[in-house]
PDB file of C-alpha atoms in Angstrom:
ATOM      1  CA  UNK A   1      19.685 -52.370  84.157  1.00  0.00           C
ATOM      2  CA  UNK A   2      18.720 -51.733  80.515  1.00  0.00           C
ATOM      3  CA  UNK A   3      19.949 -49.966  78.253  1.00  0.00           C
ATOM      4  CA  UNK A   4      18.177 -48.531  74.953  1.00  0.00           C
ATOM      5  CA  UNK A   5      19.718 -49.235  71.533  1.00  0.00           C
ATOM      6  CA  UNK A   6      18.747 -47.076  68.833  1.00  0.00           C
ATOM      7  CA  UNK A   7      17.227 -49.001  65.680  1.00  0.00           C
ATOM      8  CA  UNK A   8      19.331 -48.439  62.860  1.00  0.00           C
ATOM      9  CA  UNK A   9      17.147 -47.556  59.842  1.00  0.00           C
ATOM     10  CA  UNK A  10      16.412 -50.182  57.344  1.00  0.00           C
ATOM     11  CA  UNK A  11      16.864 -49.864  53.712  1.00  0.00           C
ATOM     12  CA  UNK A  12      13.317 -50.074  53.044  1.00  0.00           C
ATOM     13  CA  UNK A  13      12.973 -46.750  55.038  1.00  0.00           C
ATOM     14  CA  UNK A  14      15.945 -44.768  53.912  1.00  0.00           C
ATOM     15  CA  UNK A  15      14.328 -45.877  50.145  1.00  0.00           C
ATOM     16  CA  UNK A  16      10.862 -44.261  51.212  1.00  0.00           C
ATOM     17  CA  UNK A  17      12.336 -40.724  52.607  1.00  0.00           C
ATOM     18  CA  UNK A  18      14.505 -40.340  49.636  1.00  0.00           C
ATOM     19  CA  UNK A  19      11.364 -40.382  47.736  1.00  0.00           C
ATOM     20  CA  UNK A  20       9.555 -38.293  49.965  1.00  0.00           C
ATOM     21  CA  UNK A  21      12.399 -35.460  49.570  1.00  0.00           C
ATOM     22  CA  UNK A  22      12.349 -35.550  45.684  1.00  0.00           C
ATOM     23  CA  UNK A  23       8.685 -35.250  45.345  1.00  0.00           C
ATOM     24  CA  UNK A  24       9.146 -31.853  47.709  1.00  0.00           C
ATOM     25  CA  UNK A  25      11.730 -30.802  45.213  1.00  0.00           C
ATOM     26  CA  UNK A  26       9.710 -31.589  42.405  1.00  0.00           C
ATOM     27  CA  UNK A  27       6.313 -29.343  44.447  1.00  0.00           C
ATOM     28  CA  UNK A  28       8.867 -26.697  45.031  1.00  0.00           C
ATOM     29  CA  UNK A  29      10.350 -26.561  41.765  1.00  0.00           C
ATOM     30  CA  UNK A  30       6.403 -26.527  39.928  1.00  0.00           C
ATOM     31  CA  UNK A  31       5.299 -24.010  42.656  1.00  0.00           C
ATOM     32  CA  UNK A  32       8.546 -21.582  41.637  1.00  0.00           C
ATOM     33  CA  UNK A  33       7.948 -22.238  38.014  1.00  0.00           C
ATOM     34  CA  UNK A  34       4.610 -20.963  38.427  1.00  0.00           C
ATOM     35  CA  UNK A  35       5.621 -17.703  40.650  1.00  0.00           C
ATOM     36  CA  UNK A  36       7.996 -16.648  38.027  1.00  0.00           C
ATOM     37  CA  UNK A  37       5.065 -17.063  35.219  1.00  0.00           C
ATOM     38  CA  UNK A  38       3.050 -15.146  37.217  1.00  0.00           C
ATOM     39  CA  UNK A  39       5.371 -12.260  37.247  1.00  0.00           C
ATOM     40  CA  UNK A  40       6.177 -12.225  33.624  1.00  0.00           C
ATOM     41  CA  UNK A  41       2.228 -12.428  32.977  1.00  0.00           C
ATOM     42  CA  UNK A  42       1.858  -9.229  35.377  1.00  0.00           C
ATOM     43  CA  UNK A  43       5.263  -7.554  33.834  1.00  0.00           C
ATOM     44  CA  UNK A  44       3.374  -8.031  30.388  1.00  0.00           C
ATOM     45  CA  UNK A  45       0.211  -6.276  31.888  1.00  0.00           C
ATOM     46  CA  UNK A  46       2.005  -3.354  33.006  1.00  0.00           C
ATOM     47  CA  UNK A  47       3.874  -3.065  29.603  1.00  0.00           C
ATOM     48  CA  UNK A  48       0.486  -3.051  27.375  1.00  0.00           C
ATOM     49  CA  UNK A  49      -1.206  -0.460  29.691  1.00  0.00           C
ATOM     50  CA  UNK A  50       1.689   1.516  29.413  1.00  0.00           C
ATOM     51  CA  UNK A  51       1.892   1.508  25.868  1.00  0.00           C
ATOM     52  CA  UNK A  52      -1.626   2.023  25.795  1.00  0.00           C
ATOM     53  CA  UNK A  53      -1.385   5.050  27.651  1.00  0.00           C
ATOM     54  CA  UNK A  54       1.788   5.804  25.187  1.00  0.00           C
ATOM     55  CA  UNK A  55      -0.288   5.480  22.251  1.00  0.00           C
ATOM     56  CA  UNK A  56      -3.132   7.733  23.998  1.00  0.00           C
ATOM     57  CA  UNK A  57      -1.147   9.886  24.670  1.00  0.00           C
ATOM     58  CA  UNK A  58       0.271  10.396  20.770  1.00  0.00           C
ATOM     59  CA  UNK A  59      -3.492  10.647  19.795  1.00  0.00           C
ATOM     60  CA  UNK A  60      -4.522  13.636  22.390  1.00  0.00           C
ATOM     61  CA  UNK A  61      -0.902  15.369  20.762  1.00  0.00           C
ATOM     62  CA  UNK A  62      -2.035  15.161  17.087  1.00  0.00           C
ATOM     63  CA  UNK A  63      -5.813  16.371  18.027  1.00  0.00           C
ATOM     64  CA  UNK A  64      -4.059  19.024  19.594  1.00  0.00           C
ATOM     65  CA  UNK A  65      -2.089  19.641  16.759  1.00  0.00           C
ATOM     66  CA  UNK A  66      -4.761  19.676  14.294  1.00  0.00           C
ATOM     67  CA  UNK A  67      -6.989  21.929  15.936  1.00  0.00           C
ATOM     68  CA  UNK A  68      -4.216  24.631  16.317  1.00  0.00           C
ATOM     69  CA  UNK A  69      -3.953  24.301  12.899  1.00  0.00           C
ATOM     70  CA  UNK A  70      -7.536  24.800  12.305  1.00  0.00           C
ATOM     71  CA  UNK A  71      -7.606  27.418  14.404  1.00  0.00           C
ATOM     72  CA  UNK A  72      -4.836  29.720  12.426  1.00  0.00           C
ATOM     73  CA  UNK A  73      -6.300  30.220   9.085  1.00  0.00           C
ATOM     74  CA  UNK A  74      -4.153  31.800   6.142  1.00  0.00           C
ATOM     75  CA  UNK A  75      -4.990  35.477   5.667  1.00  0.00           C
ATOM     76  CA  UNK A  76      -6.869  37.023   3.068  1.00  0.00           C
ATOM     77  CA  UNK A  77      -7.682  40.420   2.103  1.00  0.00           C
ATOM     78  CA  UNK A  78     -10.786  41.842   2.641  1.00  0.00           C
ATOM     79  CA  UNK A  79     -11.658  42.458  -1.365  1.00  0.00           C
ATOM     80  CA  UNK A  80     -11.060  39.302  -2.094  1.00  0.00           C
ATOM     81  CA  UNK A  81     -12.708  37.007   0.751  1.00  0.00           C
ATOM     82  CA  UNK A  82     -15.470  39.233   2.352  1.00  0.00           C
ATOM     83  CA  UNK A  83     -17.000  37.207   5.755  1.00  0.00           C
ATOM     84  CA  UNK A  84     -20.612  38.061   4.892  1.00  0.00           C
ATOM     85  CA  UNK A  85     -20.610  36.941   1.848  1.00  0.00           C
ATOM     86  CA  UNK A  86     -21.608  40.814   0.408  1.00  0.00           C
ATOM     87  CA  UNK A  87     -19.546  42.234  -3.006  1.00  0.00           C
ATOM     88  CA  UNK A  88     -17.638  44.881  -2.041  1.00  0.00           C
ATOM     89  CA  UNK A  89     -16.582  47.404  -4.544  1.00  0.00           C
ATOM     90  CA  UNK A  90     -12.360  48.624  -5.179  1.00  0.00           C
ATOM     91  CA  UNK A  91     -11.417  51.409  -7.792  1.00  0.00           C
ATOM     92  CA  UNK A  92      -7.692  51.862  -8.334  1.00  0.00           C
ATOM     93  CA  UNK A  93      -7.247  55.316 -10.163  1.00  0.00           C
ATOM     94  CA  UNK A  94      -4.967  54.350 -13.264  1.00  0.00           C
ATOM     95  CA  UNK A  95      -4.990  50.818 -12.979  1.00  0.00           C
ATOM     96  CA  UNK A  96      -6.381  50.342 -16.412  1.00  0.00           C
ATOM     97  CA  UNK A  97      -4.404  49.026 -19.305  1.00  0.00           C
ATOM     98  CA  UNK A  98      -4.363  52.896 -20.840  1.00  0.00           C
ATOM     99  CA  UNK A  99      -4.157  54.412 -17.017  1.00  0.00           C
ATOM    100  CA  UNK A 100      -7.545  55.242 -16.427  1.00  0.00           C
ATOM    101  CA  UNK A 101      -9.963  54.291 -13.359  1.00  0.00           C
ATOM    102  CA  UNK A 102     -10.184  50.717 -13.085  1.00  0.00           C
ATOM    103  CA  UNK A 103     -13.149  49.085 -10.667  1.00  0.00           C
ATOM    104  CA  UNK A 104     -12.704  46.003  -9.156  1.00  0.00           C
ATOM    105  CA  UNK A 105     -14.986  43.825  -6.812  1.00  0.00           C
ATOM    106  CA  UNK A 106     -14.552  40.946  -4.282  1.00  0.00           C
ATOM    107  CA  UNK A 107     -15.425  38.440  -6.744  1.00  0.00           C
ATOM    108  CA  UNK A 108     -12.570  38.946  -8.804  1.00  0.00           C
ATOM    109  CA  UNK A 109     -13.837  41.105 -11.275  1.00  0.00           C
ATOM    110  CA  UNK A 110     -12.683  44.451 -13.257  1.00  0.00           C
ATOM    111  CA  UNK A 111     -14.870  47.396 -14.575  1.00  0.00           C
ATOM    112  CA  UNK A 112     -13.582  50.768 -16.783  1.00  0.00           C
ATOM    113  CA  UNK A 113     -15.630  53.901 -16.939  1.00  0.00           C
ATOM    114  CA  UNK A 114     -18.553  53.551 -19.602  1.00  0.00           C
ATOM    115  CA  UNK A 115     -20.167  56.620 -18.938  1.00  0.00           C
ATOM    116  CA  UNK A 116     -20.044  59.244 -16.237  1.00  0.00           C
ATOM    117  CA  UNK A 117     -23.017  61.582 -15.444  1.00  0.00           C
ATOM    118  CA  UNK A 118     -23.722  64.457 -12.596  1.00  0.00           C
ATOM    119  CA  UNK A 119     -24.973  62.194 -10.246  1.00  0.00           C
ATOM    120  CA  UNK A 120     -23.862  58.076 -11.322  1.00  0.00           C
ATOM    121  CA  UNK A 121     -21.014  56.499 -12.900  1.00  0.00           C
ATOM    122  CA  UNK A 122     -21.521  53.630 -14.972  1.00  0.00           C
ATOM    123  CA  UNK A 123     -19.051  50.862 -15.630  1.00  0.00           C
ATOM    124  CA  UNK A 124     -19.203  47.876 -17.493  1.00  0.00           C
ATOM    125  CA  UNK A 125     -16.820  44.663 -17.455  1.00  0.00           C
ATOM    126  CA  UNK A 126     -13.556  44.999 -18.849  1.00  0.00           C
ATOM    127  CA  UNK A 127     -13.898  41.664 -20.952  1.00  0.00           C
ATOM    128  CA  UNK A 128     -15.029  43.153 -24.319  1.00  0.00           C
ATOM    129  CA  UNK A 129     -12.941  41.505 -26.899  1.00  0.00           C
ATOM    130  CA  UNK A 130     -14.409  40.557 -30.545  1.00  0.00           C
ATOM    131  CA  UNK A 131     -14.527  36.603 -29.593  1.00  0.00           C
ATOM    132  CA  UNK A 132     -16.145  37.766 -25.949  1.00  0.00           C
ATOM    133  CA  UNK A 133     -18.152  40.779 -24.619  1.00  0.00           C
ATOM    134  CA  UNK A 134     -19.432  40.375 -21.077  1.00  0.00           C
ATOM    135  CA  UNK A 135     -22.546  42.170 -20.473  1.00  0.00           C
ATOM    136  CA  UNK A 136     -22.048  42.818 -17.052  1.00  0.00           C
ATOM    137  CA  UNK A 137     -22.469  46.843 -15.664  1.00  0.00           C
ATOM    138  CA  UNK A 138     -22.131  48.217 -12.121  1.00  0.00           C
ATOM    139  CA  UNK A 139     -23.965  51.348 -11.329  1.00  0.00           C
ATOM    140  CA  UNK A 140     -22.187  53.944  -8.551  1.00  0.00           C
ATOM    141  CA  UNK A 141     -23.833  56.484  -6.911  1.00  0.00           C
ATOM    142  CA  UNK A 142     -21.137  58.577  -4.707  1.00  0.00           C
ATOM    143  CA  UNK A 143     -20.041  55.522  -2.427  1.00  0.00           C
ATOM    144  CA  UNK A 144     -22.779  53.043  -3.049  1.00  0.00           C
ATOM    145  CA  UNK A 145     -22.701  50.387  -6.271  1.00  0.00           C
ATOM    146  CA  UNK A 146     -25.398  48.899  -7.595  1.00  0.00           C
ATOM    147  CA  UNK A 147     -24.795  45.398  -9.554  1.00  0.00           C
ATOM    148  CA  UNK A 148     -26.905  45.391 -13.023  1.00  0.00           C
ATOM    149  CA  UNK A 149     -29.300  42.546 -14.053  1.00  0.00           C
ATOM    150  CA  UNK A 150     -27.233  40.712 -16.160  1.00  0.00           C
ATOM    151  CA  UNK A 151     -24.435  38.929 -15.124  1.00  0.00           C
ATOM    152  CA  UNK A 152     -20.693  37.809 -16.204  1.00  0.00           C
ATOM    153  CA  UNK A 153     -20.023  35.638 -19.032  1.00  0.00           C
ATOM    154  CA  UNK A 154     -17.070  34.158 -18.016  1.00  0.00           C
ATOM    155  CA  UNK A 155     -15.320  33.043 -14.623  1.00  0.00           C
ATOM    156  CA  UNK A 156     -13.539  36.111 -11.932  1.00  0.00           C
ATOM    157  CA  UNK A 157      -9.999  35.732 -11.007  1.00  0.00           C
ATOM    158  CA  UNK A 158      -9.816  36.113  -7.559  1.00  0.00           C
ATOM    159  CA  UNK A 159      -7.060  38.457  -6.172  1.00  0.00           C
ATOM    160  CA  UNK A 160      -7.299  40.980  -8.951  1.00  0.00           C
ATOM    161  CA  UNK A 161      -7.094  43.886  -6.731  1.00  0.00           C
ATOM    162  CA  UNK A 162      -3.483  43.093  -5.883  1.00  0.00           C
ATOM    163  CA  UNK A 163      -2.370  42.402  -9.632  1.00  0.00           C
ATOM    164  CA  UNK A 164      -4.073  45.946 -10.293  1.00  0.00           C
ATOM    165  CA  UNK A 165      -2.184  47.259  -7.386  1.00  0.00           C
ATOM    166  CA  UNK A 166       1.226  46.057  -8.270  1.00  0.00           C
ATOM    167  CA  UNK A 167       0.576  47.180 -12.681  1.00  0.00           C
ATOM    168  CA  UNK A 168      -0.259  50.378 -11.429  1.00  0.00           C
ATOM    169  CA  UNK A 169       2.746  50.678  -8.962  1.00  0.00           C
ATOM    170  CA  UNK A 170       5.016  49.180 -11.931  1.00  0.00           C
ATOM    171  CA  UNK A 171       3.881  52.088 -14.331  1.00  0.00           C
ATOM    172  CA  UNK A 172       4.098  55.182 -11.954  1.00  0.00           C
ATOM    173  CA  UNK A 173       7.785  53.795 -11.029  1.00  0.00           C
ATOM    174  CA  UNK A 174       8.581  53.318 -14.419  1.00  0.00           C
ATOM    175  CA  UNK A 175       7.503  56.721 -15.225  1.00  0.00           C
ATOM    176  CA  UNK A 176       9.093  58.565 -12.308  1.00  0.00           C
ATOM    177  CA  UNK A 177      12.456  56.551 -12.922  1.00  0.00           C
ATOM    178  CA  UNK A 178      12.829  57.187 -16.936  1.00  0.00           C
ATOM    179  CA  UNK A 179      16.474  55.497 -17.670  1.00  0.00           C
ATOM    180  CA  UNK A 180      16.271  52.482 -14.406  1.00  0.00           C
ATOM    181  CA  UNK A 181      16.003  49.046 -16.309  1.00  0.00           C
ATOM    182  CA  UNK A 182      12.709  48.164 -16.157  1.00  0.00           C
ATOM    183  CA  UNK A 183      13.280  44.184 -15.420  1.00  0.00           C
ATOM    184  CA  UNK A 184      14.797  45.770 -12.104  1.00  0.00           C
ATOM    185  CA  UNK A 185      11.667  47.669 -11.451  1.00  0.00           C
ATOM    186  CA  UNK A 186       9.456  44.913 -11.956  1.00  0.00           C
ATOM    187  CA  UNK A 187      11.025  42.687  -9.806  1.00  0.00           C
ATOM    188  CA  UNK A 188      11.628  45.111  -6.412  1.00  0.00           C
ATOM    189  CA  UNK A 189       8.174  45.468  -6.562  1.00  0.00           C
ATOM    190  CA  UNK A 190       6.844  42.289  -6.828  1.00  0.00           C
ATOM    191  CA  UNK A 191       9.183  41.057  -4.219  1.00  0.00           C
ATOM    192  CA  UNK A 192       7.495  43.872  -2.136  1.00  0.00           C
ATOM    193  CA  UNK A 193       3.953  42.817  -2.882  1.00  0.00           C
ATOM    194  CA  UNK A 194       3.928  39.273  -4.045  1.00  0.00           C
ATOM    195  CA  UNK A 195       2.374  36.519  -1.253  1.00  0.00           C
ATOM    196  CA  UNK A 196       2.611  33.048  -2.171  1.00  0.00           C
ATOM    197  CA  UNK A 197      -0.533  32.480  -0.092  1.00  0.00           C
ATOM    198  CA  UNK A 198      -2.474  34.083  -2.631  1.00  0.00           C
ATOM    199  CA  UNK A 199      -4.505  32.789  -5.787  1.00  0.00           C
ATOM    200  CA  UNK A 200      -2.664  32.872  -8.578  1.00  0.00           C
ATOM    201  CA  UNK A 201      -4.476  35.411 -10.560  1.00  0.00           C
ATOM    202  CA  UNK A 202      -2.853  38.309  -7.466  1.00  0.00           C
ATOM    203  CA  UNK A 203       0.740  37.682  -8.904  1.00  0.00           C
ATOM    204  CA  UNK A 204       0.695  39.408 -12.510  1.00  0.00           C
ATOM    205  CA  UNK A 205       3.821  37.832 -15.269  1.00  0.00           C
ATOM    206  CA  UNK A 206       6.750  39.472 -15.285  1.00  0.00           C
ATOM    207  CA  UNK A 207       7.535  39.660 -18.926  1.00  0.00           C
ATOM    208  CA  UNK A 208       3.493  41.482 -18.982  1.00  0.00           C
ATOM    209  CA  UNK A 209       4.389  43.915 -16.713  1.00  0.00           C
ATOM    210  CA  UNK A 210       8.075  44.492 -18.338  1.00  0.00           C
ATOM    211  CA  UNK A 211       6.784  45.488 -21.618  1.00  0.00           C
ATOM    212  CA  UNK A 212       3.773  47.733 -19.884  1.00  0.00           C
ATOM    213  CA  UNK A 213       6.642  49.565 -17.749  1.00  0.00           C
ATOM    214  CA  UNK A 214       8.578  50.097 -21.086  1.00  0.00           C
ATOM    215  CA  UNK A 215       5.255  51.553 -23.454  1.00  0.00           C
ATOM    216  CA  UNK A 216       4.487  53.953 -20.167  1.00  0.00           C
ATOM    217  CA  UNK A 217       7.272  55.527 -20.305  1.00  0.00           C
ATOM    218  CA  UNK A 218       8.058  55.766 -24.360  1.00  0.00           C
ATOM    219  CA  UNK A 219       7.281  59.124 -24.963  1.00  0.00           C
ATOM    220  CA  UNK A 220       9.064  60.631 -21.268  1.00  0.00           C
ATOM    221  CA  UNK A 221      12.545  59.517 -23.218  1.00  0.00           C
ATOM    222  CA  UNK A 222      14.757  61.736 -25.181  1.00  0.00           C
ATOM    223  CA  UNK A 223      14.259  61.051 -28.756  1.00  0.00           C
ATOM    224  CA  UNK A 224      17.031  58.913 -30.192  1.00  0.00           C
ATOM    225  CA  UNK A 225      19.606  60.680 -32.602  1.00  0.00           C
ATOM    226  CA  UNK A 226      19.074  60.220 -36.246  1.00  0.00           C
ATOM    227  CA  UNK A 227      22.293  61.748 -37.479  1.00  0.00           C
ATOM    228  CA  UNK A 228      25.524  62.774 -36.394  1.00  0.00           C
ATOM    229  CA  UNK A 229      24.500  67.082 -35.876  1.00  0.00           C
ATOM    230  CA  UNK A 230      22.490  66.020 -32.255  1.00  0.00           C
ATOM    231  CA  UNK A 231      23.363  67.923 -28.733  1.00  0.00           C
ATOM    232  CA  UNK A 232      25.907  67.015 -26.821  1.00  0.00           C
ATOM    233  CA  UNK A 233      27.861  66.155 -29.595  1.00  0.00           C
ATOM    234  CA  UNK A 234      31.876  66.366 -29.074  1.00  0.00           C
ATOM    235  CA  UNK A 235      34.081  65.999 -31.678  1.00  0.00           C
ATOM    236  CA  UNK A 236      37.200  63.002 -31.188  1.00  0.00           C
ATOM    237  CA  UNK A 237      40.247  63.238 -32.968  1.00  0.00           C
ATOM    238  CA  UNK A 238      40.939  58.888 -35.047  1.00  0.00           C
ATOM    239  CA  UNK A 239      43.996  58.292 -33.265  1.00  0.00           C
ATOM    240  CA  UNK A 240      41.789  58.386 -30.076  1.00  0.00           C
ATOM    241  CA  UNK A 241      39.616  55.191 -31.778  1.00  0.00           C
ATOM    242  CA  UNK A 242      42.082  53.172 -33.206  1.00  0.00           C
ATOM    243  CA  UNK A 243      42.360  51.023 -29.699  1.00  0.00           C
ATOM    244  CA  UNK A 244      38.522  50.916 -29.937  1.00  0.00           C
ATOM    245  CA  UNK A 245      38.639  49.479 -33.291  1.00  0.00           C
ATOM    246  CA  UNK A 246      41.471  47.301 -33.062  1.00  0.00           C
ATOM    247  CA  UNK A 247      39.499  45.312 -30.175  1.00  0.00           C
ATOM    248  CA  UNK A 248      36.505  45.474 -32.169  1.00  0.00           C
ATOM    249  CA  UNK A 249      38.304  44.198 -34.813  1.00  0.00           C
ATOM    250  CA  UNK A 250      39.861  41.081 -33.263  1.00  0.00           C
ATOM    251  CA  UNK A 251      36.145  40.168 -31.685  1.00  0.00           C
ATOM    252  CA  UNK A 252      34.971  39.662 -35.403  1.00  0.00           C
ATOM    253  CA  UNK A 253      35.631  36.193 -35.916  1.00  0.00           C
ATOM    254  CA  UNK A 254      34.477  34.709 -32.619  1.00  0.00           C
ATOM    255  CA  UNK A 255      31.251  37.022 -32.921  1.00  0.00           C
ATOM    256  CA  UNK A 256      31.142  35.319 -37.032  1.00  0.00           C
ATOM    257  CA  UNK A 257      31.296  31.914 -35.019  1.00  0.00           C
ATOM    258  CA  UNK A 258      28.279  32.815 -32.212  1.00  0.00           C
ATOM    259  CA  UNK A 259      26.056  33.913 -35.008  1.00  0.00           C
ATOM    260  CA  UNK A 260      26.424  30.665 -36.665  1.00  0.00           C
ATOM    261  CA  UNK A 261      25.714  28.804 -33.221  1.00  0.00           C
ATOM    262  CA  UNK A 262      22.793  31.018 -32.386  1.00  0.00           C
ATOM    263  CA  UNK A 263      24.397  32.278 -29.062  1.00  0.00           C
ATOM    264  CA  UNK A 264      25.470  36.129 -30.206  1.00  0.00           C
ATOM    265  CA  UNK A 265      22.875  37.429 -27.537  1.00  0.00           C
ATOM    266  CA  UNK A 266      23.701  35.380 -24.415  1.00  0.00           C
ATOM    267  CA  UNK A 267      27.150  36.237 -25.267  1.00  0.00           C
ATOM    268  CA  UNK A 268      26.670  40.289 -25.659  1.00  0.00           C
ATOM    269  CA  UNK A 269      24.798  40.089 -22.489  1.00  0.00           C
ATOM    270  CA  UNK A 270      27.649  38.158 -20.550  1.00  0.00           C
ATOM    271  CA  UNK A 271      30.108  40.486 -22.183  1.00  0.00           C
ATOM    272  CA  UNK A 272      27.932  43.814 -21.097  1.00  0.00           C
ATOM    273  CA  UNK A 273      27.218  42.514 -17.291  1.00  0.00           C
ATOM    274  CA  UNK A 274      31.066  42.081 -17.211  1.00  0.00           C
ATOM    275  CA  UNK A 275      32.382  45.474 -19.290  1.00  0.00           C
ATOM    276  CA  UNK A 276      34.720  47.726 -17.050  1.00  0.00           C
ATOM    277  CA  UNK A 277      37.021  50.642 -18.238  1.00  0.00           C
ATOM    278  CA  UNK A 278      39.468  49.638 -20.103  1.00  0.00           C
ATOM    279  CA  UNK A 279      42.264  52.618 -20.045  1.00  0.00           C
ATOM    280  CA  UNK A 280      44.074  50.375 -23.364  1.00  0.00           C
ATOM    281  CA  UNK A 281      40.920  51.289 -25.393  1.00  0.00           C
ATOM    282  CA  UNK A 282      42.211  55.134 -25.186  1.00  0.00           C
ATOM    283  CA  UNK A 283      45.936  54.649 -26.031  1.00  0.00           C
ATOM    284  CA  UNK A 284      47.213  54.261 -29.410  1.00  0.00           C
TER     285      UNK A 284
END
C-alpha cells in the first residue's frame, strides 16, 4: 500500500510567488493611488462650482443693490426741478433785498416789480448792476407768465426759492423779535430750513443774512441815549460804584496787554458769555 508524500516546494518556486505577491502590492498600491486622485480631482470640482455659485451669488446682491439705489432718487422741490421740463413761476411777497415782491422761476432765476398796470405786471431780472444789466422781463397776467424775447445774460442759481424763503423768514423774525441776537435768529432758522441735498445756491451765508436781520430792524429800536437827561434814568449815590470801579480798575493792565496782542475782542467776548452777578461789585 502507498502512501502519498507531499512535494515540498522548491526554492525556485517559493522565489516566483514572492514575486507574484509584490507585483499585486505594487497593482494595488497604483490602483489606490489613483482612487484617492480621483477624489481630490472631484473634491476640487465641487469647490470651484461652489465658489462659482458664491461669486454669482455676490453679483445678483450688488445688481440688487444698485437698482434700489436707482430706484430712490434724492428729492427736489417742485420750483426747482419741474418733470416736464415747463418754467414755473414763484413770487415771495417781501423777499426782495428792500422787502418788496420778489419773482422767482424754476430755472433759478429772480424778478422785482418794473411796472404794474390794471391788467399785467411786468418784472424784469434782478441782475441790474453798473458792470451787468440782464435784459430779461417776465410778463404776468393774473396767474399766467409770459417769458419775454430776450433772454438772461448770465447763469441761474438753482434753489433760489428756498434762499428767498429763508431771507424773508430771517427779516420778519428779526423784526417781530427787536432785542433777540440776531446770530441766534439766523441760525434756528436755517437749521429749520437748510437741506444738504440741495444746490448750493438754496443755503444763503450766514454773515449775509446777519447783517440784513440787523438793517431790518434799525429803525424798530429805541434810539440810543446821547446824554445823561434820557428816561428811565435813576440817580446812584459814588459809594455804590466804587466796587465797580475798583474791578475795572485792576482789569486795566491785562486789557493794556490784549490790545498790544490783538486779542481785546475774543477776550471781552469770553468775559461777557461768562459774566454773572457779582453781589462784591455793590459793597463798598
Amino acid at each position: 500500500m502507498e502512501t502519498n508524500v507531499p512535494e515540498e516546494p522548491s526554492d525556485d518556486q517559493e522565489e516566483i510567488e514572492e514575486e507574484e505577491m509584490e507585483e499585486e502590492m505594487e497593482v494595488e498600491s497604483v490602483h489606490n493611488s489613483t482612487a484617492e486622485e480621483n477624489e481630490d480631482e472631484d473634491a476640487e470640482d465641487v469647490y470651484e462650482d461652489s465658489s462659482s455659485d458664491v461669486s454669482g451669488s455676490f453679483l445678483q446682491e450688488s445688481e440688487i443693490r444698485e437698482e434700489s439705489i436707482t430706484e430712490d432718487p434724492i428729492d427736489q422741490t417742485p420750483h426747482d426741478v419741474p418733470d416736464n421740463g415747463v418754467t414755473t413761476y414763484h413770487i415771495e411777497h417781501g423777499g426782495s433785498q428792500k422787502g418788496r415782491d420778489l419773482l422767482l422761476d424754476s430755472d433759478g432765476f429772480s424778478y422785482t416789480v418794473k411796472k404794474t398796470t390794471t391788467n399785467s405786471t411786468y418784472w424784469w431780472c434782478s441782475v441790474r448792476s453798473r458792470a451787468e444789466r440782464c435784459p430779461a422781463t417776465v410778463i404776468q397776467s393774473g396767474p399766467d407768465f409770459i417769458a419775454g424775447s430776450r433772454a438772461h445774460s448770465h447763469a441761474g442759481k438753482p434753489g433760489a426759492i428756498v434762499a428767498a424763503k429763508i431771507k424773508q423768514q430771517v427779516r420778519s423774525t428779526a423784526q417781530g423779535n427787536v432785542f433777540q441776537s440776531a446770530p441766534s435768529i439766523v441760525t434756528s432758522i436755517m437749521e429749520e430750513n437748510v437741506d444738504l441735498r440741495m444746490p448750493g445756491p438754496s443755503r444763503p451765508k450766514t454773515g449775509n443774512l446777519v447783517r440784513m436781520a440787523n438793517y431790518s430792524r434799525q429803525k424798530l429800536r429805541p434810539e440810543e441815549p446821547r446824554s445823561l437827561d434820557f428816561e428811565g434814568r435813576v440817580n446812584v449815590n459814588f459809594y455804590l460804584l466804587l466796587g465797580l470801579l475798583r474791578k475795572e480798575a485792576d482789569l486795566l493792565p491785562l486789557q493794556k496787554k490784549l490790545v498790544n496782542e490783538g486779542k481785546l475782542s475774543r477776550y471781552q467776548r469770553k468775559s461777557a458769555a461768562k459774566s454773572t452777578w457779582d453781589p462784591d461789585l455793590h459793597t463798598i
